[in-house]
Short mmCIF file of C-alpha atoms and ligand atoms in Angstrom, two decimals:
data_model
loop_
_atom_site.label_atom_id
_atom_site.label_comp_id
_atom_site.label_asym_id
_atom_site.label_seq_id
_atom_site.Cartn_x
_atom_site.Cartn_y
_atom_site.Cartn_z
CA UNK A 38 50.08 109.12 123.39
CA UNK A 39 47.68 106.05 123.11
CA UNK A 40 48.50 103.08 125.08
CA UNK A 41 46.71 99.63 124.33
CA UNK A 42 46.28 97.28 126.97
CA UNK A 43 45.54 93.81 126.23
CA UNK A 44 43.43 91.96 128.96
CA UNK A 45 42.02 88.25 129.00
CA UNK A 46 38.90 86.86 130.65
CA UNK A 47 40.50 83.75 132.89
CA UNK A 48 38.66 82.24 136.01
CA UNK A 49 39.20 83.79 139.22
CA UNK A 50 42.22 82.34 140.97
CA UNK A 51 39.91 81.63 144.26
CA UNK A 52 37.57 79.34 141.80
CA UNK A 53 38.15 75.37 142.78
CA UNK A 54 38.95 74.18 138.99
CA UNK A 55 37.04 70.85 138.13
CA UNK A 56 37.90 69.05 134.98
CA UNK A 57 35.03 67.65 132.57
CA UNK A 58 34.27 64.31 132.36
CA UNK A 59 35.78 63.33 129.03
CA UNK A 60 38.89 64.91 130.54
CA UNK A 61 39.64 67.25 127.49
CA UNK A 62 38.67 71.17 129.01
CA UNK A 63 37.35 72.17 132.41
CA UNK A 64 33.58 72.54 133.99
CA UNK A 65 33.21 75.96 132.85
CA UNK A 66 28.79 76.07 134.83
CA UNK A 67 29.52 77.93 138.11
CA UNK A 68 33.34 79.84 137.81
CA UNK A 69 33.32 83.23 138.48
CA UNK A 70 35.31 84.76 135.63
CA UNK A 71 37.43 87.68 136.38
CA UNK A 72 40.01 90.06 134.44
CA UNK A 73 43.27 87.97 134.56
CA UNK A 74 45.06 89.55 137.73
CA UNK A 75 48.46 90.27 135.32
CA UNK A 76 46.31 92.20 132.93
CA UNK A 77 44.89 94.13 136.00
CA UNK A 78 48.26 95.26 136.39
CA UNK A 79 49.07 96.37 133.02
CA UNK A 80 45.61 98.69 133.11
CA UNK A 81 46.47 100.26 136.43
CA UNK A 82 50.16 101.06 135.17
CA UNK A 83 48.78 102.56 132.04
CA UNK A 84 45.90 104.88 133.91
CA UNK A 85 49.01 105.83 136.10
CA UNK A 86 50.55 106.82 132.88
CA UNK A 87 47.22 108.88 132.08
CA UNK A 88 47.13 110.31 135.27
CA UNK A 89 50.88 111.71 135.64
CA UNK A 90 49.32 114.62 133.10
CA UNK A 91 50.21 113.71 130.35
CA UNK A 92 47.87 113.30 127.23
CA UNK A 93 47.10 110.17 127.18
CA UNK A 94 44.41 107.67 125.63
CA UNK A 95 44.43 104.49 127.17
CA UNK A 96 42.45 101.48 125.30
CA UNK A 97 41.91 98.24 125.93
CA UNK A 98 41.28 94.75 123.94
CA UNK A 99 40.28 91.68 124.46
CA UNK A 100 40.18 88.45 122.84
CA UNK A 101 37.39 85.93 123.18
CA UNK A 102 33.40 85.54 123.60
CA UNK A 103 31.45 88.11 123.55
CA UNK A 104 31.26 87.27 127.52
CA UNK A 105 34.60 88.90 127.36
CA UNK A 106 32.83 92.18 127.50
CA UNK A 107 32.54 92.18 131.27
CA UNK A 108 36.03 92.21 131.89
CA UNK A 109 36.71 95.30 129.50
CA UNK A 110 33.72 96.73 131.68
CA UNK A 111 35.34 96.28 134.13
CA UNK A 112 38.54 97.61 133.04
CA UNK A 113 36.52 100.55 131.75
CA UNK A 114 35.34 101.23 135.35
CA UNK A 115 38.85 101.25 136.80
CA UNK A 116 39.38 104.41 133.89
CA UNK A 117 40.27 103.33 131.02
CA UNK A 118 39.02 105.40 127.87
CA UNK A 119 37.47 102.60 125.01
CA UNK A 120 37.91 98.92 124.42
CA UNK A 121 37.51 96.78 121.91
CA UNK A 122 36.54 92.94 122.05
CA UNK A 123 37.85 90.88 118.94
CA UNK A 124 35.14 87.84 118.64
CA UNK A 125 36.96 84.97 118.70
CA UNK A 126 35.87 80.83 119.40
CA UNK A 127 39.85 80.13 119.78
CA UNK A 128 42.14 81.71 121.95
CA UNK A 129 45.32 79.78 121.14
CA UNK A 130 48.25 82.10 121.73
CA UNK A 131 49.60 82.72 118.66
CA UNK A 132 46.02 83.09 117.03
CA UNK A 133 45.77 85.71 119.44
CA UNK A 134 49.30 87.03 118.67
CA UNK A 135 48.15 87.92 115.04
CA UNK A 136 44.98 89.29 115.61
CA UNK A 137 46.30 91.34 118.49
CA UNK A 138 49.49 92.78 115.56
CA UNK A 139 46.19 93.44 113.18
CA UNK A 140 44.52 95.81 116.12
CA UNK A 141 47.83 97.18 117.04
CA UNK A 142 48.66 97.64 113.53
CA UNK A 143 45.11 99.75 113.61
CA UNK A 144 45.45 101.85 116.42
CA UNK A 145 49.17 102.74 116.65
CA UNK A 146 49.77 102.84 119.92
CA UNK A 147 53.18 104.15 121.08
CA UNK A 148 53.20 101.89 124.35
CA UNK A 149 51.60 98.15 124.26
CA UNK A 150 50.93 96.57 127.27
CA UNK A 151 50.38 92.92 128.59
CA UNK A 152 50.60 90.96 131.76
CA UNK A 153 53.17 88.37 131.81
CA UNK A 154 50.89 85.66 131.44
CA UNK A 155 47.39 84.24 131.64
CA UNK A 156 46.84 82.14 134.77
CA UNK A 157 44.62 79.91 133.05
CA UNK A 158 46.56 78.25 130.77
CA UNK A 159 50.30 80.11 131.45
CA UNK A 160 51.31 79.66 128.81
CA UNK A 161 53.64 83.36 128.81
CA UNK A 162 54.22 83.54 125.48
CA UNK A 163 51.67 86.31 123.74
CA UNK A 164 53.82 89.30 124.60
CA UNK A 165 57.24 87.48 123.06
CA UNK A 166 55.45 86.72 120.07
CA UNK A 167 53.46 90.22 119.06
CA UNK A 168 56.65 91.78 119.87
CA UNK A 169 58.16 89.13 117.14
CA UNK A 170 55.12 89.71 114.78
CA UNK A 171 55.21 93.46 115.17
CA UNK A 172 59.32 93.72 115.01
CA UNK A 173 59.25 95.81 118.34
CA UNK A 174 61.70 95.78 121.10
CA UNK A 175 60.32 94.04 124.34
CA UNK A 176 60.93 94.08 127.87
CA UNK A 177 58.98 91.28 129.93
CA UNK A 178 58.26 90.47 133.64
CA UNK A 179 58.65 94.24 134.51
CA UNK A 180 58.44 95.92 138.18
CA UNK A 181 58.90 99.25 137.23
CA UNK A 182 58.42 101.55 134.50
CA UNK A 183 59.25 105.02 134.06
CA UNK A 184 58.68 106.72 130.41
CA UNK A 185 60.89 109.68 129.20
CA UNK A 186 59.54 112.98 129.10
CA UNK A 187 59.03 112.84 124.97
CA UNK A 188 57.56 109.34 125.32
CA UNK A 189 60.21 107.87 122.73
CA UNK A 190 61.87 105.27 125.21
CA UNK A 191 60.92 103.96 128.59
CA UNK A 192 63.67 102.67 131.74
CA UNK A 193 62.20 99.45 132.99
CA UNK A 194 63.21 97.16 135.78
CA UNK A 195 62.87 93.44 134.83
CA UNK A 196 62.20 90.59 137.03
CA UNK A 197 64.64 87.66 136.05
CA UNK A 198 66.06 84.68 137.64
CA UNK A 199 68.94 86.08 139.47
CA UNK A 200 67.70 88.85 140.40
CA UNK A 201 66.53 92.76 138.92
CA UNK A 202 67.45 93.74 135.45
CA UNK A 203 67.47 97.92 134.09
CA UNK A 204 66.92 98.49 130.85
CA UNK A 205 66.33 101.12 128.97
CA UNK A 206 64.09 100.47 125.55
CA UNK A 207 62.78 102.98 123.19
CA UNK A 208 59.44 103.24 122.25
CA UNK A 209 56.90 101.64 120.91
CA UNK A 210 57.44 98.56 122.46
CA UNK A 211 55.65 95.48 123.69
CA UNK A 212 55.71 95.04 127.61
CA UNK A 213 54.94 92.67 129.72
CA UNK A 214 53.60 93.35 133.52
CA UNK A 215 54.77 91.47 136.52
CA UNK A 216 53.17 91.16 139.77
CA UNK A 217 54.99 94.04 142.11
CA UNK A 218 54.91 96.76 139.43
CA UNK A 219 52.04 97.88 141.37
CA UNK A 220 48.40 97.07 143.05
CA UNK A 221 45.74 97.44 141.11
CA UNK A 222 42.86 99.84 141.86
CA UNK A 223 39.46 98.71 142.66
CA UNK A 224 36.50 100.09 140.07
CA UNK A 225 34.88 102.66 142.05
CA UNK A 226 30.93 103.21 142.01
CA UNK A 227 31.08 106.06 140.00
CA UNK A 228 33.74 104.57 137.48
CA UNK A 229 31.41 101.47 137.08
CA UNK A 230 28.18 103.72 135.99
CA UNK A 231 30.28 105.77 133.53
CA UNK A 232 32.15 102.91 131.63
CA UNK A 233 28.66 101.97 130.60
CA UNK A 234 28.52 104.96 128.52
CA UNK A 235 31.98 104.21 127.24
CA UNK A 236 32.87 102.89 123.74
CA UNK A 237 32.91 99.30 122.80
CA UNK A 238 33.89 97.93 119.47
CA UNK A 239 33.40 94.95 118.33
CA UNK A 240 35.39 93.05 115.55
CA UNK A 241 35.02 89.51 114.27
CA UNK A 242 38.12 87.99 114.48
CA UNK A 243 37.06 86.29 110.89
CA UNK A 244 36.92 89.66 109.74
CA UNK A 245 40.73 90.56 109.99
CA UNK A 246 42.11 87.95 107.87
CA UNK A 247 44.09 86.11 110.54
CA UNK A 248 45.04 82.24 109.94
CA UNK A 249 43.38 80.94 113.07
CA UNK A 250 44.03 76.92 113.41
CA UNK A 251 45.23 76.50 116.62
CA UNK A 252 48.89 75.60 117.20
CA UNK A 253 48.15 73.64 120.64
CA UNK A 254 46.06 71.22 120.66
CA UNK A 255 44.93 69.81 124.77
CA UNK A 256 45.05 65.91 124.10
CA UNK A 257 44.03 65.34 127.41
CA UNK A 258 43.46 66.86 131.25
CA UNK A 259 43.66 65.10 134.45
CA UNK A 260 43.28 66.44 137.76
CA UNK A 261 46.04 66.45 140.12
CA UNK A 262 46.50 63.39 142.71
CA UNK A 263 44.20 63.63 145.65
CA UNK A 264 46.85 64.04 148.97
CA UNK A 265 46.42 61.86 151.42
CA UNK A 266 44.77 63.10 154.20
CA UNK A 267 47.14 63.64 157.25
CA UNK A 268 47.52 62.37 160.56
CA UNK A 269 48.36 64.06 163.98
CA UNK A 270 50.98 62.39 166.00
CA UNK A 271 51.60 62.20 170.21
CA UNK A 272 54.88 63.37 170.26
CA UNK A 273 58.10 64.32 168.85
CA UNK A 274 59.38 60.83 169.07
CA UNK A 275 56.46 59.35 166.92
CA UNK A 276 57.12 62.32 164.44
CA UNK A 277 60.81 61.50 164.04
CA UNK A 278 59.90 58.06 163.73
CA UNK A 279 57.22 57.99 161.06
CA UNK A 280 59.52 60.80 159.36
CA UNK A 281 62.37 58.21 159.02
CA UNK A 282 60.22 54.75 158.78
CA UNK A 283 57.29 55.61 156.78
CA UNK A 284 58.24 58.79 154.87
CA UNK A 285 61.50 58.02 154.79
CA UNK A 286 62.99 61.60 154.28
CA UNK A 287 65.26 61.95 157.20
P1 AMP B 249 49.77 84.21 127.81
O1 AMP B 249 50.95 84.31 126.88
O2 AMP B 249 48.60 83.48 127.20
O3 AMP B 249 50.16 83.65 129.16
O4 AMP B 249 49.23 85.70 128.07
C1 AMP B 249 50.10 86.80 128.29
C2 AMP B 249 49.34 88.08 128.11
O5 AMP B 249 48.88 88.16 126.75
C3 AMP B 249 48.07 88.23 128.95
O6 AMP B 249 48.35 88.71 130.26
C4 AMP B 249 47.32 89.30 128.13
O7 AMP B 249 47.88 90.58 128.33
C5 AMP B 249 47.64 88.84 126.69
N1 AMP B 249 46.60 87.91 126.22
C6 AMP B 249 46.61 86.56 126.23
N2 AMP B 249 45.45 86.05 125.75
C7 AMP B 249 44.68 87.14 125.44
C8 AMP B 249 43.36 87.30 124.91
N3 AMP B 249 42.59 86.26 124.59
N4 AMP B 249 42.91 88.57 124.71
C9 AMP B 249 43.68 89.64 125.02
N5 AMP B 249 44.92 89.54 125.53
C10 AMP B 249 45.42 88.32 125.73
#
């Protein structure tokens, strides 16, 4: 069974975001970019996949600059097999929706997986839309997954608003990783020097015939309102009293 993994480069969550002076993008000089934590969860469930004994391939692909090759590196290192990196200036989601369906379309995977969402932009939306594109069942924000023993369906636990969800989808499918399906692996020392001998496509995206204009356009970005800084109060008296005069929320 091959399972494809799609992972995004996104800024590390720890990185203090500043946006650019004509207020349209962010500083990009000085972030430490990272594989987006979601996506880290979709590898480690697939290499858990791999390692239950069965045969499994597991490949990843990524979307983006060429820069993009250090987070399939890195994904490489936790133990994934190959990885591709599809060129790309734009990564509007559903330009990234079609070119993923082209590479899916390639490799025939029986299991696609994706985090839930991107936390640069979360915009959650890439994993509805292949599944759309590709005309394969979906199950999204999952915290478990547990695959049948001929691989054609998969029982999933989903994550919704009130409360867990069990489903039972057959196979392939598109899903989508949420955060306590499991903790991610860090790349060991040995898995980092042998993903450098692993393969590494790469595709321009203008190569796979893909209408690209992007469908969101950013007309402008502000930062959010500096707080206030804070003040420390004598006693409870004071605090009741500034809670009901000046905040007014009692
Ligand atoms: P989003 O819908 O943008 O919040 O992203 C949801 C998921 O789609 C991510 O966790 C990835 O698995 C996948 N995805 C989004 N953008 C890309 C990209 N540029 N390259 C590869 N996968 C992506």
């Amino acid at each position: 069974m091959k399972i494809l993994v799609a992972i995004k480069r996104v800024p590390d969550p720890e990185t203090t975001i500043k946006v650019n002076p004509e207020g349209n993008g962010i500083v990009e000089a000085g972030i430490k970019w990272v594989v987006n934590p979601f996506c880290e969860i979709a590898i480690e469930e697939a290499l858990k996949i791999k390692e239950a004994g069965s045969d499994v391939e597991v490949v990843l692909v990524s979307i983006g600059g060429s820069d993009s090759q250090e987070q399939l590196r890195t994904g490489l290192a936790m133990g994934a097999d190959r990885a591709i990196l599809v060129t790309a200036d734009s990564t509007d989601p559903t330009a990234v929706a079609k070119l993923l369906q082209t590479i899916v379309e390639k490799e025939e995977p029986g299991l696609l997986l994706l985090g839930k969402q991107a936390i640069d932009d979360d915009s959650n939306e890439v994993g509805q839309m292949l599944a759309q594109l590709l005309g394969w069942p979906q199950a999204t924000f999952i915290s478990e997954l547990k695959l049948s023993d001929d691989a054609s369906s998969a029982d999933v636990v989903r994550e919704v608003d009130g409360g867990l969800e069990s489903d039972r989808i057959p196979l392939p499918a598109v899903i989508t990783a949420d955060l306590r399906l499991n903790e991610p692996r860090y790349a060991s020392l040995p898995g980092i020097m042998k993903a450098r001998k692993k393969p590494l496509e790469e595709i321009e995206a203008s190569s796979l015939g893909v209408d690209m204009a992007p469908r969101i356009v950013i007309k402008s970005m502000s930062p959010p309102p500096e707080r206030q800084a804070g003040r420390t109060v004598e006693s409870v008296d004071e605090l009741v009293d500034a809670l009901r005069n000046e905040a007014k929320v009692l």
